[in-house]
CSV table of C-alpha atoms in Angstrom, one decimal:
chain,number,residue,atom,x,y,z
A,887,UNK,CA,0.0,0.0,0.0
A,888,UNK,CA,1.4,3.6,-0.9
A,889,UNK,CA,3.1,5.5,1.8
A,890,UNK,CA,0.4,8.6,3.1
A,891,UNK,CA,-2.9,6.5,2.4
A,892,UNK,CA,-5.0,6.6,5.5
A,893,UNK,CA,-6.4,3.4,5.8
A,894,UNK,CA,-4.0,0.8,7.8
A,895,UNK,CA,-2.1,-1.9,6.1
A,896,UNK,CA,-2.8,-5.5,6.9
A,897,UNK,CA,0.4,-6.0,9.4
A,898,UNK,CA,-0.6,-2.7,11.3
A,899,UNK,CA,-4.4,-4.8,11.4
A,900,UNK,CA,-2.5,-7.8,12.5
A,901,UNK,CA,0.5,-6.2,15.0
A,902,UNK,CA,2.3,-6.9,17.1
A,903,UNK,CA,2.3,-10.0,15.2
A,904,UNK,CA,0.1,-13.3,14.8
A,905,UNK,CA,0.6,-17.0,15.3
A,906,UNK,CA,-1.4,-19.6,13.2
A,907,UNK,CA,-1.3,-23.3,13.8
A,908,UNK,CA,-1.6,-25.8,10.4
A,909,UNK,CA,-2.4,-29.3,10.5
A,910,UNK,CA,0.4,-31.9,8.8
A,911,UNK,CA,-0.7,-33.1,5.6
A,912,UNK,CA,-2.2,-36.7,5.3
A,913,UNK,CA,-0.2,-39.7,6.0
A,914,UNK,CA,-1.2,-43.4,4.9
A,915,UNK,CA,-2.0,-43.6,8.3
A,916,UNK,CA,-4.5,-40.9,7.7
A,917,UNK,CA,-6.0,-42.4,4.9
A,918,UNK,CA,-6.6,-45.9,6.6
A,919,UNK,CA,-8.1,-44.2,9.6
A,920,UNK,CA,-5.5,-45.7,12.0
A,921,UNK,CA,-4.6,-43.7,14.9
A,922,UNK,CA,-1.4,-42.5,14.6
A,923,UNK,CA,-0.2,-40.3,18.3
A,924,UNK,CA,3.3,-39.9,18.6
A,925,UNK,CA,4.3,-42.4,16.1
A,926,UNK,CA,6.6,-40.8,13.6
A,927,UNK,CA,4.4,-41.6,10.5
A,928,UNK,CA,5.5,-39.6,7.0
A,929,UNK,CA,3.4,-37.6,4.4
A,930,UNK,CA,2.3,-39.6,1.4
A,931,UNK,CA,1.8,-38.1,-2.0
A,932,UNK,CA,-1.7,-36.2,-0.8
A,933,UNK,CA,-0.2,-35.1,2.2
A,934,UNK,CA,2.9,-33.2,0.1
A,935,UNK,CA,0.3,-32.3,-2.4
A,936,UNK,CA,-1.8,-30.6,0.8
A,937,UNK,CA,1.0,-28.8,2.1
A,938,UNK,CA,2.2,-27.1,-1.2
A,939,UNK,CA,-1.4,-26.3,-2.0
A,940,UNK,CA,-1.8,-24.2,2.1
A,941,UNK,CA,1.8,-23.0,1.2
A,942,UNK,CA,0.0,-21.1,-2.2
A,943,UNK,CA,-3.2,-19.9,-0.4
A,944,UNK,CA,-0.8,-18.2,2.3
A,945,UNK,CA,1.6,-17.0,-0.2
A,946,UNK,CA,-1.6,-15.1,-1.9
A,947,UNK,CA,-2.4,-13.4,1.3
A,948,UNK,CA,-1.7,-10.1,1.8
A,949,UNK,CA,0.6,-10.8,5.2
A,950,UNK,CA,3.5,-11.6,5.0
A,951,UNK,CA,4.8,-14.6,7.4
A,952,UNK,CA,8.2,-14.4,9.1
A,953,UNK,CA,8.4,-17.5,10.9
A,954,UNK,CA,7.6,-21.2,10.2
A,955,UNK,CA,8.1,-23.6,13.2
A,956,UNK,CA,7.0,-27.5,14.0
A,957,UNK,CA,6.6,-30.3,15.6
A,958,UNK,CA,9.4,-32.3,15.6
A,959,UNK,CA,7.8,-35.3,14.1
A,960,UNK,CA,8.4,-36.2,10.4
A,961,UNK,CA,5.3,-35.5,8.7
A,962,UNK,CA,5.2,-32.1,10.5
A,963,UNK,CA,8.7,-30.8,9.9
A,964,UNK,CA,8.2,-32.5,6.2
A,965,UNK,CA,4.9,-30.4,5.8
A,966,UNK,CA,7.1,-27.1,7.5
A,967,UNK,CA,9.6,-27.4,5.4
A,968,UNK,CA,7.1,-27.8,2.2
A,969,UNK,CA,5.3,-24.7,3.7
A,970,UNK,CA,8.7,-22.7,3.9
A,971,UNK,CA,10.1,-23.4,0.1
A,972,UNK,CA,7.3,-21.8,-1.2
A,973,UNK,CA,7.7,-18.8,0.8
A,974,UNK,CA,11.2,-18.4,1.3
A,975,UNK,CA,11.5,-19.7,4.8
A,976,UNK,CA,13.6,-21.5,6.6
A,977,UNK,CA,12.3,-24.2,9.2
A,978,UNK,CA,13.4,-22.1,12.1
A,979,UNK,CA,12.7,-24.6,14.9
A,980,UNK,CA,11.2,-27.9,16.3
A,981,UNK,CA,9.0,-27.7,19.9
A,982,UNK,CA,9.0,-31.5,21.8
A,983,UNK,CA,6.0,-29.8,23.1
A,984,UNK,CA,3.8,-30.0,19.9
A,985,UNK,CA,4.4,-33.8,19.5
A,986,UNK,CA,1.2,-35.1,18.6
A,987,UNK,CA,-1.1,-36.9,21.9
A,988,UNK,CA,0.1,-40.2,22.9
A,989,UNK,CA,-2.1,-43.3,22.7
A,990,UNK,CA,0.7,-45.8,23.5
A,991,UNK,CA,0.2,-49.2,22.6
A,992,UNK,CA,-3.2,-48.0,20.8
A,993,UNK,CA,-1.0,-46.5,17.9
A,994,UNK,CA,-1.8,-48.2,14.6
A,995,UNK,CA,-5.0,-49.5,15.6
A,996,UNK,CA,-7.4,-48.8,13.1
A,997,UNK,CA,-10.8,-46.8,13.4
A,998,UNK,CA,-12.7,-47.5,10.6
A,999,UNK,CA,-16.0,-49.2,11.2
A,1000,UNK,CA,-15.7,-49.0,14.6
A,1001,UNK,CA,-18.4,-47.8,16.7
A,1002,UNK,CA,-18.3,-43.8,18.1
A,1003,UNK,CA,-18.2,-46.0,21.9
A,1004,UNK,CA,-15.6,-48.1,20.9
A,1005,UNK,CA,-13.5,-45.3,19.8
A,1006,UNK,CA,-13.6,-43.7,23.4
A,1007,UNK,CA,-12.7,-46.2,25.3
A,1008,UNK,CA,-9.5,-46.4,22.8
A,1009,UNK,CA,-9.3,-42.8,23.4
A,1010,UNK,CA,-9.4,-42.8,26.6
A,1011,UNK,CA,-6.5,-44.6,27.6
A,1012,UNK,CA,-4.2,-42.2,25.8
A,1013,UNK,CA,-2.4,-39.0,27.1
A,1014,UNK,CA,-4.6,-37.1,29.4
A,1015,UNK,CA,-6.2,-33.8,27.0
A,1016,UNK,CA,-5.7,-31.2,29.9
A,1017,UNK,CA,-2.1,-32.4,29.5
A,1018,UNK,CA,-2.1,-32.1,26.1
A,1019,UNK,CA,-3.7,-28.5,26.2
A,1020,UNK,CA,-1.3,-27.7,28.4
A,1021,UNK,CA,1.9,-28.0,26.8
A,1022,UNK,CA,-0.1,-26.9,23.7
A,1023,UNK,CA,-0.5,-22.9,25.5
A,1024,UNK,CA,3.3,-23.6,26.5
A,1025,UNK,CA,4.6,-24.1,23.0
A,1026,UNK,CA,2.1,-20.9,21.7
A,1027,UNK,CA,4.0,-18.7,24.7
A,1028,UNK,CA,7.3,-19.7,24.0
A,1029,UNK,CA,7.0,-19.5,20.6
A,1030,UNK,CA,5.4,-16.4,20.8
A,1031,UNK,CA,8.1,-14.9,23.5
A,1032,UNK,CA,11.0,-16.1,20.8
A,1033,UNK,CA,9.3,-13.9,18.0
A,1034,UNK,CA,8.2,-11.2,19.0
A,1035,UNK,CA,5.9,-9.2,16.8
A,1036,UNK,CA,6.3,-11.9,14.0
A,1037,UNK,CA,3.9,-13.7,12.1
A,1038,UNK,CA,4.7,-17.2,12.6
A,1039,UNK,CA,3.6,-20.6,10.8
A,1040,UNK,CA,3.6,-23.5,13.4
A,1041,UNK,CA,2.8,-26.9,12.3
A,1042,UNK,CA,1.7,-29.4,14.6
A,1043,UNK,CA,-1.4,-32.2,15.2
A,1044,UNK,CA,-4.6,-32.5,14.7
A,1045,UNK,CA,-5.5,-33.7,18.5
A,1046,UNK,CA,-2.6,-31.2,19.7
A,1047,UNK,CA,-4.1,-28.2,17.6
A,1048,UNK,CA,-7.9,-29.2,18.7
A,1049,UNK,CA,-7.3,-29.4,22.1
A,1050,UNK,CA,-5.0,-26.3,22.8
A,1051,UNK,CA,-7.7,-24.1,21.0
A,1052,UNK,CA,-10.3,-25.4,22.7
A,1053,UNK,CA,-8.6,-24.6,25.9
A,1054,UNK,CA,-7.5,-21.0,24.7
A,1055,UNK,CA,-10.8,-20.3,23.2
A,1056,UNK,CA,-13.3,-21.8,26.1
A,1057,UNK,CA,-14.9,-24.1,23.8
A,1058,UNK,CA,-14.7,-27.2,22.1
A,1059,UNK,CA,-12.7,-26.8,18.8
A,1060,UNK,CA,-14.4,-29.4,16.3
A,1061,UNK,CA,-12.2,-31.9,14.3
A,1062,UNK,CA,-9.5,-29.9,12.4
A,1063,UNK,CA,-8.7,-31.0,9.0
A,1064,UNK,CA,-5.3,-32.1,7.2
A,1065,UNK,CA,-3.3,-28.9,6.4
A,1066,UNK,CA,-6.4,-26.4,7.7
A,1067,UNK,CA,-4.9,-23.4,8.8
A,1068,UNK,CA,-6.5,-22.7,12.7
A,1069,UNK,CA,-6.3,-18.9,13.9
A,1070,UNK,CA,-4.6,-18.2,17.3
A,1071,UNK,CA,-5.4,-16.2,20.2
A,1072,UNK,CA,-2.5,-14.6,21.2
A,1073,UNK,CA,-4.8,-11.4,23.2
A,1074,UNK,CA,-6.0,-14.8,25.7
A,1075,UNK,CA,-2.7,-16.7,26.2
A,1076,UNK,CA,-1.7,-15.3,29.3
A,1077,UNK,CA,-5.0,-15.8,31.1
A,1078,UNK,CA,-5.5,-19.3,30.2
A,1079,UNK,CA,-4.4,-21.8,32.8
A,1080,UNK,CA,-5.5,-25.6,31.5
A,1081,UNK,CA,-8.2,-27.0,33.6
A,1082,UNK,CA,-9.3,-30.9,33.8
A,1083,UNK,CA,-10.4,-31.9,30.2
A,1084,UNK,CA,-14.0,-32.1,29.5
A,1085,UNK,CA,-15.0,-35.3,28.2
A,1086,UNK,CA,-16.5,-33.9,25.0
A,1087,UNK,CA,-12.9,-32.9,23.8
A,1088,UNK,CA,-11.6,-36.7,23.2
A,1089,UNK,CA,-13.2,-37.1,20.6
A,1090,UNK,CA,-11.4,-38.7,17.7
A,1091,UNK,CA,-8.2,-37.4,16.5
């Protein structure tokens, strides 16, 4: 936008900076509906095809991005890294603290055809969501204290992303999508302190 026109350009909307989180792109895992947690599972075909296709529709935008971070698992620094040749950004960091919830010796079972009960109890036996939440917020502040004023990429999990904004924004988040981009909060980070897990939020990953 010219220098001297009145109206304010989209970083001045968008200061003192903004965080987004992005869902990996699909695995195989994904597409056979088989929970995948912690397990270090890598993109297929789709899932690269997903992430250059969210690396175009953020390039188009009119604000810039400064930062791209991840998870330190494979199909999210693979996704990252996707995200970041298209626009001109280095993977600047991993965060142990965005590692996808753990489901343990549930990993690689497989959901389809099971029955919405029969999910939960799987489900349930997994990493504790408040737990999840909570190192979720952590990531977001420390993230947020190492960039100050930066708009910043992170890419993370689908359970992770879900249950962190449902805890920043005070209500369940529904299902988040391979590569959908998810709006932070950064105005309610400090205020948020993680609080026992409903039960609605462990819902399937």
């Amino acid at each position: 936008m010219p220098s001297g026109q009145d109206s304010p350009t989209v970083e001045d909307v968008n200061s003192p900076g903004r965080i987004v989180l992005i869902r990996h792109g699909q695995t195989d895992w994904n597409l056979e509906e088989r929970l995948q947690g912690a397990t270090d599972v890598p993109l297929n075909d789709v899932g690269r095809d997903q992430a250059r296709a969210v690396a175009r529709h953020l390039h188009a935008e009119a604000l810039s991005w400064d930062v791209v971070v991840s998870s330190p698992l494979d199909r999210a620094v693979e996704t990252a890294r996707i995200i970041g040749g298209v626009l001109g950004l280095e993977l600047a960091a991993t965060y142990a603290e965005l590692i996808e919830r753990g489901f343990g010796p549930h990993e690689g079972t497989s959901f389809a055809g099971l029955e919405p009960h029969e999910r939960e109890v799987i489900l349930a036996d997994g990493e504790a969501a408040d737990a999840v939440a909570r190192r979720g917020l952590a990531a977001l502040r420390r993230i947020r204290d190492e960039h100050p004023g930066r708009n910043v990429l992170v890419v993370a999990h689908g359970s992770l992303i879900r249950l962190t904004v449902s805890e920043l924004n005070g209500e369940a988040h529904p299902r988040v999508a391979n590569c959908e981009v998810v709006p932070v909060r950064l105005d309610a980070l400090d205020g948020v302190v993680p609080a026992d897990a409903d039960a609605a939020r462990s819902t399937a990953p």
